Amino acid sequence: MTFLAFLLAALPTLGTQFKQLPAGKGKAQVEAACYACHSADLLAQQRLTAKQWTATVEKMMKWGAAVQPADKQVVIDYLAKHFGPANKFTPTATKPVGK
Ligand code: HEC
């Protein structure tokens, strides 16, 4: 218990961020299936098309993500909607080379 309190107090100092997933249809299913191994940050920093999310979710299911077959499309739709190529949760700072 003491250790947990220490950990919770120390993590923000160490720069660890615990983001929340944006609200929407499929959020609960994503949390149930993906939080076993990932924090929201890993999901929120992606910029994948629906096709790429399909491949990723299928790969994760092979690795043990507990996505119910009936929820698979809901999960993919949620991820593709929020964390697609136009993902607004990950600001990209790009700088032309040489400038
Ligand atoms: C059983 C553990 C486990 C679960 C559950 C899991 N993942 Fe993963 N995931 C991994 C591992 C391990 C990696 C690291 C693979 C690597 O280094 O490329 C990973 C990597 C990823 C990546 C990084 C890109 C890639 O393809 O490697 C994404 C995106 C991802 N997972 C999404 C998800 C989503 C979405 C879910 C829920 C549907 C999920 N994961 C559930 C184990 C898991």
Coordinates of C-alpha atoms and ligand atoms in Angstrom, one line a residue:
M1 CA 0.0 0.0 0.0
T2 CA 2.7 2.4 0.9
F3 CA 4.6 1.4 -2.2
L4 CA 1.5 2.1 -4.3
A5 CA 1.1 5.5 -2.8
F6 CA 4.7 6.2 -3.6
L7 CA 4.3 5.0 -7.1
L8 CA 1.3 7.1 -7.8
A9 CA 3.0 10.2 -6.3
A10 CA 6.2 9.6 -8.2
L11 CA 5.0 8.7 -11.7
P12 CA 3.8 12.2 -12.8
T13 CA 7.2 13.5 -11.6
L14 CA 8.9 11.0 -13.8
G15 CA 7.0 12.2 -16.8
T16 CA 4.6 9.3 -17.1
Q17 CA 1.3 10.4 -18.5
F18 CA -1.9 8.6 -18.0
K19 CA -4.3 9.9 -20.6
Q20 CA -7.9 9.1 -20.8
L21 CA -9.4 7.7 -24.0
P22 CA -11.9 10.1 -25.6
A23 CA -15.6 9.3 -25.0
G24 CA -17.4 7.4 -27.7
K25 CA -19.0 4.2 -28.8
G26 CA -16.5 1.4 -28.3
K27 CA -14.5 3.1 -25.5
A28 CA -15.5 0.5 -22.9
Q29 CA -14.7 -2.4 -25.2
V30 CA -11.3 -0.9 -26.1
E31 CA -10.5 -0.4 -22.4
A32 CA -11.5 -3.9 -21.5
A33 CA -9.5 -5.4 -24.4
C34 CA -6.4 -3.3 -24.5
Y35 CA -5.7 -2.0 -21.0
A36 CA -4.4 -5.4 -20.0
C37 CA -1.2 -4.5 -21.8
H38 CA -1.3 -0.9 -22.8
S39 CA -2.1 2.5 -21.4
A40 CA -4.3 4.9 -23.4
D41 CA -1.2 6.8 -24.6
L42 CA 0.0 4.0 -26.8
L43 CA -3.3 3.9 -28.5
A44 CA -3.7 7.7 -28.7
Q45 CA -0.4 8.2 -30.4
Q46 CA -1.2 6.1 -33.4
R47 CA -2.3 7.4 -36.8
L48 CA -3.7 4.4 -38.5
T49 CA -6.2 3.9 -41.2
A50 CA -9.2 1.6 -40.6
K51 CA -7.4 -1.1 -42.6
Q52 CA -4.3 -0.7 -40.5
W53 CA -6.3 -0.7 -37.3
T54 CA -8.0 -3.9 -38.5
A55 CA -4.6 -5.6 -38.9
T56 CA -3.4 -4.3 -35.5
V57 CA -6.5 -5.4 -33.7
E58 CA -6.3 -8.9 -35.3
K59 CA -2.6 -9.1 -34.4
M60 CA -3.4 -8.1 -30.8
M61 CA -6.2 -10.7 -30.6
K62 CA -3.7 -13.4 -31.7
W63 CA -1.5 -12.1 -28.9
G64 CA -4.3 -12.4 -26.3
A65 CA -6.4 -9.3 -26.4
A66 CA -9.8 -10.3 -25.2
V67 CA -11.9 -8.7 -28.0
Q68 CA -15.3 -10.4 -28.2
P69 CA -16.0 -11.3 -31.9
A70 CA -19.2 -9.2 -31.7
D71 CA -17.2 -6.2 -30.5
K72 CA -14.4 -6.4 -33.0
Q73 CA -15.8 -4.0 -35.5
V74 CA -16.9 -1.6 -32.7
V75 CA -13.3 -1.6 -31.4
I76 CA -11.9 -1.0 -34.9
D77 CA -14.4 1.8 -35.7
Y78 CA -13.6 3.5 -32.4
L79 CA -9.8 3.4 -32.9
A80 CA -10.0 4.4 -36.6
K81 CA -12.4 7.3 -35.8
H82 CA -10.3 8.8 -33.0
F83 CA -6.7 7.7 -33.9
G84 CA -6.7 7.8 -37.6
P85 CA -4.4 9.7 -40.0
A86 CA -6.1 13.0 -38.8
N87 CA -5.5 12.1 -35.1
K88 CA -5.9 15.4 -33.2
F89 CA -4.7 13.8 -29.9
T90 CA -1.1 13.7 -31.1
P91 CA 0.3 17.0 -32.2
T92 CA 3.0 16.3 -34.7
A93 CA 5.8 18.8 -34.7
T94 CA 7.7 18.4 -37.9
K95 CA 10.5 20.6 -39.1
P96 CA 11.9 20.6 -42.6
V97 CA 15.4 19.2 -42.7
G98 CA 18.0 22.0 -42.9
K99 CA 15.8 24.8 -41.6
Ligands
HEC1 C1 -1.6 -9.6 -24.3 C2 -1.1 -8.3 -24.3 C3 -1.7 -7.3 -25.3 C4 -3.0 -6.9 -25.4 C5 -4.2 -7.3 -24.6 C6 -3.0 -5.8 -26.4 N1 -1.7 -5.7 -26.9 FE1 -1.1 -4.3 -28.3 N2 0.8 -4.9 -28.1 C7 1.3 -5.9 -27.3 C8 2.7 -6.0 -27.4 C9 3.6 -7.0 -26.7 C10 3.1 -5.0 -28.3 C11 4.5 -4.6 -28.8 C12 4.8 -5.1 -30.1 C13 5.9 -4.5 -30.7 O1 6.9 -4.1 -30.0 O2 5.9 -4.2 -31.9 C14 1.9 -4.3 -28.7 C15 1.9 -3.2 -29.6 C16 0.8 -2.5 -30.0 C17 0.8 -1.4 -30.9 C18 2.0 -0.7 -31.5 C19 2.1 -1.1 -32.9 C20 2.3 -2.5 -33.2 O3 1.6 -3.0 -34.1 O4 3.2 -3.1 -32.7 C21 -0.5 -1.0 -31.0 C22 -1.1 0.2 -31.8 C23 -1.4 -1.9 -30.2 N3 -0.5 -2.8 -29.6 C24 -2.7 -1.8 -30.1 C25 -3.5 -2.6 -29.3 C26 -4.9 -2.6 -29.2 C27 -5.8 -1.6 -30.0 C28 -5.3 -3.5 -28.3 C29 -6.8 -3.9 -27.9 C30 -7.6 -4.3 -28.9 C31 -4.1 -4.2 -27.8 N4 -3.0 -3.6 -28.4 C32 -4.1 -5.2 -26.9 C33 0.5 -6.7 -26.5 C34 -0.9 -6.5 -26.3

